[in-house]
XYZ file of C-alpha atoms in Angstrom:
436
model
C -16.442 0.133 -16.888
C -18.537 3.257 -17.411
C -22.268 4.004 -17.385
C -24.325 7.172 -17.801
C -26.398 9.055 -15.208
C -28.021 12.465 -15.370
C -24.681 13.862 -14.104
C -22.845 12.406 -17.104
C -20.495 9.467 -17.534
C -19.700 7.561 -14.333
C -17.004 4.970 -13.658
C -18.121 1.770 -11.976
C -15.667 0.049 -9.621
C -14.934 -3.653 -9.019
C -17.041 -4.866 -11.948
C -14.482 -5.627 -14.667
C -11.993 -8.430 -15.201
C -11.526 -11.236 -12.702
C -8.548 -10.406 -10.456
C -6.934 -13.804 -11.084
C -6.975 -13.267 -14.858
C -5.508 -9.781 -14.405
C -2.522 -11.057 -12.409
C -2.138 -14.037 -14.757
C -1.547 -11.610 -17.635
C 1.448 -10.110 -15.792
C 2.830 -13.580 -15.124
C 2.422 -14.424 -18.819
C 4.444 -11.345 -19.825
C 7.177 -12.270 -17.351
C 7.253 -15.816 -18.730
C 7.554 -14.483 -22.296
C 10.476 -12.261 -21.331
C 12.347 -15.182 -19.740
C 11.665 -17.480 -22.696
C 13.080 -14.846 -25.075
C 16.436 -14.829 -23.268
C 19.242 -16.241 -25.406
C 21.146 -19.365 -24.368
C 24.242 -17.255 -23.770
C 22.300 -14.987 -21.399
C 20.610 -17.721 -19.400
C 23.765 -19.770 -18.793
C 25.742 -16.698 -17.717
C 23.273 -14.587 -15.753
C 22.942 -14.304 -11.978
C 19.569 -15.890 -11.158
C 19.059 -13.895 -7.949
C 19.667 -10.585 -9.716
C 17.336 -11.525 -12.551
C 14.635 -12.792 -10.187
C 14.800 -9.520 -8.249
C 14.586 -7.536 -11.491
C 11.619 -9.541 -12.792
C 9.771 -9.407 -9.470
C 10.198 -5.641 -9.367
C 9.203 -5.095 -13.006
C 6.034 -7.199 -12.858
C 4.889 -6.333 -9.337
C 1.649 -4.405 -8.847
C 1.370 -1.394 -6.535
C -1.634 -1.776 -4.175
C -4.165 0.993 -3.603
C -3.425 3.430 -0.770
C -6.199 5.734 0.439
C -5.213 8.983 2.185
C -8.180 9.631 4.458
C -6.623 12.603 6.237
C -6.554 14.478 2.905
C -10.189 13.955 1.879
C -11.762 17.208 0.629
C -15.421 18.276 0.707
C -17.112 20.704 -1.701
C -20.683 21.992 -1.929
C -22.654 22.891 -5.065
C -26.259 23.710 -5.934
C -28.262 21.207 -7.968
C -31.733 19.942 -8.721
C -32.714 16.869 -6.708
C -35.232 14.318 -7.981
C -37.926 13.271 -5.534
C -40.805 10.892 -6.213
C -44.235 12.415 -6.776
C -46.616 10.930 -4.175
C -49.419 11.190 -6.777
C -47.524 9.408 -9.536
C -49.691 6.968 -11.447
C -52.582 9.414 -11.575
C -53.471 10.853 -14.963
C -51.334 13.829 -15.979
C -49.069 13.434 -12.930
C -45.299 13.200 -13.311
C -43.326 10.422 -11.648
C -40.741 12.820 -10.176
C -40.328 16.417 -9.111
C -37.072 18.327 -9.357
C -36.463 20.301 -6.159
C -33.781 22.847 -5.319
C -31.030 21.118 -3.442
C -27.321 20.728 -2.828
C -24.675 18.181 -3.750
C -21.900 17.382 -1.252
C -18.853 15.973 -3.042
C -16.134 14.061 -1.171
C -12.839 13.929 -3.090
C -10.719 10.970 -1.929
C -6.992 10.937 -2.873
C -5.271 7.634 -3.561
C -2.083 6.127 -4.914
C -1.369 2.791 -6.553
C -2.348 0.993 -9.752
C -5.635 2.556 -10.994
C -6.616 -0.611 -12.921
C -7.184 -2.335 -9.569
C -10.425 -0.375 -9.102
C -11.944 -2.304 -12.014
C -11.067 -5.823 -10.836
C -13.467 -8.329 -9.317
C -11.720 -9.852 -6.259
C -12.549 -13.309 -4.938
C -14.249 -11.773 -1.892
C -16.706 -8.983 -2.582
C -19.706 -7.040 -1.346
C -22.836 -7.343 -3.474
C -23.423 -3.680 -4.168
C -22.761 -1.080 -6.870
C -19.648 1.055 -6.488
C -19.303 4.121 -8.672
C -17.741 7.553 -8.914
C -18.611 10.649 -10.928
C -14.940 11.676 -11.236
C -11.863 9.464 -11.407
C -8.303 10.745 -11.907
C -5.339 8.372 -12.173
C -2.036 9.166 -10.385
C 0.361 11.077 -12.639
C 3.980 12.135 -12.122
C 4.145 13.410 -8.516
C 0.384 13.910 -8.202
C -1.884 11.425 -6.421
C -5.027 10.171 -8.111
C -8.523 10.786 -6.764
C -12.140 9.697 -7.011
C -15.326 11.303 -5.736
C -18.476 10.241 -3.915
C -21.527 12.515 -4.280
C -24.487 12.898 -1.908
C -27.586 14.926 -2.834
C -30.143 16.492 -0.487
C -32.973 18.931 -0.782
C -32.341 22.106 1.144
C -35.292 21.319 3.370
C -33.913 17.859 4.237
C -30.697 19.409 5.513
C -32.366 22.312 7.303
C -34.574 19.830 9.175
C -31.390 18.351 10.727
C -30.594 21.645 12.448
C -27.298 21.580 14.347
C -26.819 17.897 13.476
C -26.631 18.715 9.746
C -22.831 18.320 9.383
C -22.747 15.147 11.472
C -25.623 13.668 9.435
C -23.842 14.217 6.105
C -20.505 12.952 7.487
C -22.106 9.804 8.887
C -23.767 9.055 5.551
C -20.431 9.419 3.776
C -18.582 7.221 6.268
C -21.171 4.434 6.005
C -20.920 4.474 2.209
C -17.131 4.868 2.165
C -16.672 1.916 4.524
C -17.911 -0.451 1.796
C -15.469 1.055 -0.698
C -12.584 0.551 1.738
C -13.560 -3.066 2.322
C -13.537 -3.752 -1.407
C -10.166 -2.026 -1.736
C -8.910 -4.222 1.098
C -10.079 -7.364 -0.709
C -8.308 -6.288 -3.913
C -5.125 -5.334 -2.040
C -5.033 -8.728 -0.331
C -4.868 -10.386 -3.756
C -2.167 -7.915 -4.840
C -0.038 -8.800 -1.798
C -0.498 -12.525 -2.455
C 0.529 -12.086 -6.102
C 3.548 -9.902 -5.294
C 4.768 -12.271 -2.576
C 4.999 -15.152 -5.068
C 6.751 -13.248 -7.860
C 10.362 -13.943 -6.877
C 9.716 -17.685 -6.498
C 7.868 -17.750 -9.835
C 10.703 -15.867 -11.560
C 13.319 -18.306 -10.231
C 11.241 -21.244 -11.446
C 10.930 -19.745 -14.944
C 14.671 -19.074 -15.076
C 15.416 -22.659 -14.053
C 13.091 -23.992 -16.754
C 14.716 -21.764 -19.376
C 18.189 -22.909 -18.310
C 17.175 -26.565 -18.657
C 16.269 -25.878 -22.286
C 19.651 -24.217 -22.834
C 21.461 -27.142 -21.153
C 19.574 -29.595 -23.364
C 20.590 -27.672 -26.492
C 24.179 -27.542 -25.253
C 24.220 -31.329 -24.773
C 23.024 -31.869 -28.338
C 25.655 -29.428 -29.588
C 28.386 -31.333 -27.729
C 27.225 -34.675 -29.075
C 27.309 -33.327 -32.637
C 30.648 -31.626 -31.955
C 29.252 -28.273 -33.100
C 30.361 -25.474 -30.754
C 27.855 -22.988 -29.399
C 28.219 -19.363 -30.418
C 28.846 -17.449 -27.204
C 28.117 -13.739 -26.975
C 31.208 -11.615 -26.363
C 29.315 -9.855 -23.587
C 28.027 -13.049 -21.965
C 30.269 -12.918 -18.849
C 28.942 -9.437 -18.040
C 25.281 -10.057 -18.772
C 23.171 -8.315 -16.139
C 19.442 -7.613 -15.825
C 18.174 -4.308 -17.166
C 18.444 -1.572 -14.574
C 15.092 -0.126 -13.531
C 16.583 3.106 -12.234
C 16.084 6.064 -14.484
C 19.404 7.565 -15.614
C 19.480 11.285 -14.868
C 22.245 13.031 -16.805
C 23.500 16.341 -15.484
C 25.481 18.773 -17.679
C 29.216 18.583 -17.011
C 30.446 21.465 -14.864
C 34.068 21.868 -13.909
C 34.126 22.292 -10.112
C 36.309 24.964 -8.610
C 36.614 23.134 -5.303
C 36.049 19.462 -4.777
C 32.960 19.353 -2.549
C 32.949 17.164 0.520
C 30.702 14.144 0.201
C 28.063 14.327 2.919
C 27.340 11.159 4.816
C 23.881 9.753 4.142
C 21.429 10.975 6.748
C 17.668 10.952 6.574
C 16.081 14.384 7.129
C 13.588 15.089 9.898
C 10.961 15.873 7.232
C 11.488 12.532 5.450
C 11.465 10.668 8.772
C 8.160 12.313 9.711
C 6.737 11.581 6.258
C 7.755 7.908 6.401
C 6.046 7.470 9.772
C 2.984 9.362 8.519
C 2.707 6.979 5.538
C 3.070 3.976 7.880
C 0.362 5.451 10.143
C -2.087 5.934 7.263
C -1.364 2.466 5.882
C -1.717 0.834 9.325
C -4.976 2.701 9.969
C -6.368 1.453 6.653
C -5.345 -2.100 7.588
C -7.135 -1.732 10.946
C -10.369 -0.825 9.179
C -10.183 -3.967 7.045
C -8.628 -6.195 9.708
C -10.374 -9.304 8.389
C -8.163 -9.040 5.313
C -4.893 -8.885 7.252
C -5.310 -10.713 10.565
C -4.066 -14.023 9.102
C -0.914 -12.454 7.624
C 2.510 -13.210 9.067
C 4.989 -10.545 10.200
C 6.757 -10.784 6.860
C 3.516 -10.398 4.871
C 2.437 -7.389 6.935
C 5.904 -5.891 6.438
C 5.663 -6.455 2.666
C 2.370 -4.565 2.568
C 4.029 -1.574 4.253
C 6.994 -1.875 1.861
C 4.728 -1.762 -1.178
C 3.042 1.399 0.078
C 6.318 3.115 1.041
C 7.819 2.379 -2.364
C 4.980 4.284 -4.048
C 6.306 7.451 -2.369
C 10.090 7.071 -2.585
C 11.305 6.691 -6.166
C 14.315 4.480 -6.914
C 15.825 7.307 -8.975
C 16.433 9.368 -5.843
C 18.621 6.673 -4.328
C 15.979 6.117 -1.652
C 14.586 2.608 -2.027
C 12.789 0.620 0.645
C 14.058 -2.940 0.792
C 13.812 -5.915 3.092
C 17.001 -7.105 4.753
C 16.589 -10.069 7.047
C 13.185 -11.378 7.993
C 11.243 -8.394 9.296
C 13.387 -5.290 8.721
C 12.489 -2.269 6.610
C 15.507 -0.330 5.342
C 15.722 2.792 3.253
C 19.066 2.915 1.532
C 21.149 5.768 0.183
C 24.072 4.705 -2.002
C 23.868 1.204 -0.487
C 24.066 2.570 3.071
C 21.062 2.274 5.376
C 19.600 5.620 6.405
C 16.300 4.467 7.967
C 15.487 1.291 9.862
C 12.049 -0.041 10.758
C 11.052 -3.237 12.548
C 7.630 -4.930 12.232
C 6.494 -7.182 15.071
C 3.302 -8.949 16.073
C 2.538 -8.312 19.765
C 3.478 -11.337 21.862
C 3.798 -9.645 25.227
C 5.859 -6.937 26.898
C 9.101 -8.937 26.974
C 9.021 -9.581 23.209
C 8.211 -5.913 22.624
C 11.270 -4.855 24.641
C 13.351 -7.313 22.624
C 12.098 -5.733 19.377
C 13.025 -2.260 20.631
C 16.515 -3.447 21.579
C 16.883 -5.202 18.224
C 16.166 -2.090 16.151
C 18.393 0.016 18.409
C 21.230 -2.492 18.009
C 20.805 -2.269 14.226
C 21.391 1.493 14.300
C 24.800 3.028 13.676
C 26.140 6.545 14.071
C 24.415 7.499 10.801
C 21.131 5.597 11.440
C 19.744 7.781 14.212
C 16.084 7.608 13.199
C 14.328 4.257 13.628
C 10.763 2.977 13.989
C 9.060 -0.054 15.528
C 5.673 -1.078 14.129
C 3.546 -3.301 16.360
C 0.522 -5.288 15.124
C -1.929 -6.650 17.691
C -3.639 -9.817 16.446
C -4.235 -11.902 19.578
C -5.384 -9.533 22.341
C -9.017 -8.568 22.525
C -8.072 -5.570 24.682
C -5.973 -3.298 22.458
C -6.020 -0.704 25.251
C -4.055 -3.141 27.398
C -1.374 -3.343 24.695
C -1.226 0.456 24.413
C -0.924 0.742 28.192
C 2.098 -1.598 28.287
C 3.805 0.291 25.465
C 3.215 3.577 27.270
C 4.695 2.155 30.467
C 7.875 1.247 28.571
C 8.052 4.694 26.966
C 7.521 6.454 30.314
C 10.337 4.426 31.847
C 12.924 4.358 29.048
C 12.554 7.401 26.794
C 14.475 10.602 27.510
C 11.431 12.499 26.261
C 8.478 11.853 23.958
C 5.307 13.237 22.450
C 2.169 11.244 21.718
C 0.350 12.792 18.714
C -2.103 9.877 18.598
C -3.200 7.260 21.093
C -1.229 4.579 19.217
C 1.877 6.609 18.238
C 4.861 7.643 20.384
C 7.661 9.831 19.026
C 10.545 9.311 21.439
C 14.065 10.472 22.057
C 16.048 7.454 23.271
C 19.608 7.671 24.580
C 21.941 4.914 23.395
C 24.549 4.782 26.122
C 27.188 2.703 24.322
C 27.402 5.340 21.558
C 26.465 8.301 23.775
C 23.932 9.548 21.207
C 20.215 10.269 21.175
C 18.189 8.206 18.691
C 14.848 9.194 17.196
C 12.573 6.242 17.979
C 8.958 6.125 16.808
C 6.657 3.378 18.103
C 3.438 2.741 16.157
C 0.802 0.193 17.177
C -2.127 -1.058 15.104
C -5.036 -3.279 16.093
C -5.719 -6.187 13.705
C -7.558 -8.309 16.279
C -10.579 -10.109 14.823
C -13.016 -12.327 16.673
C -12.886 -15.266 14.266
C -16.025 -16.781 15.796
C -18.073 -13.921 14.369
C -17.574 -14.905 10.727
C -16.668 -17.854 8.555
C -13.961 -17.761 5.927
C -12.789 -21.038 4.404
C -9.339 -19.541 3.715
C -8.521 -19.532 7.432
C -10.192 -22.738 8.590
C -7.898 -25.461 9.893
């Protein structure tokens, strides 16, 4: 939705279609696709493959905000201020005074339509931007928040000028992040149910085919079976990249899959930004299970690593995150909710046991939901790192980048431990979704 201000056309957020209707439209398209399958296809296809294909095709990518990349710009403008003598004859209602506009440009990734949805939970306020750019190709999208001041208003702040402007932005931006969190929670809920919904639709379609087959048998009229029916497979979502044929002079050796240091650092950076965003909207996530929290990280990671590159984040087992290269794991991550030091040590050992000679870069992501003192959790993690790591650096208070020696293989493993605080004092608010 758009409206006009004296700056031009502005986009208004979270004031369009109801989120439930938006997701229902995707489900309707998926249902139509299943219903249009022929009898030969439905009786011959692999339901698990088709359910995975449908869930991937009709899933929605949640919004990811990259706070560390926010940019600020300054421009001159005219600022409207109320005339204290307005209402008197011949007096104007406003004066235009020389001023400045501070523009914060916020990069994001994900489905841009989500900014227009009305989630079930919302803040009663107006959310708008003067500039909105959707993600395109390899470029992230962005939106802006503008703040105007007269020059005198800023000069009166003296040395506190920068802090004053930053604090105003952060207070305003906090409401935007909460609304994004509410929308993302509905995205996660929708995505989590897609596979089950797809299987149900496939079963219903097969029942119709079975019913038709029974009638055909009773009438002794054979069904016409497609010649390709035994090999029917779901449409591949990977883009086919064709390279010109070149006759090689020497057959090159095939390198074993190995994740680069740069990709490993980038993966952990994405997890850090996503976890930090979850911390700031902890009320949205504190009731999620390990698997639901893991799925939220998966959705964000998959917005950065395209399937066409052979690097696709998938879930294997209950809480694992794997990045695969030619069906061989090259990165392993483990999500755990903090249940004490012993369970944390077990999680570390579990992810280390998963590693092989080619999986030498692993991560453990810890979510604190039950301990009011997050510092106590961080202290216990640090004690383990001090005792067990060969060496480590701690770029942030909740992140440890360790070198861990696996004795049975006599190799050093890159182990990153990331901890995020989702603790919420449930007595401080009421939410019927989480009441027993």
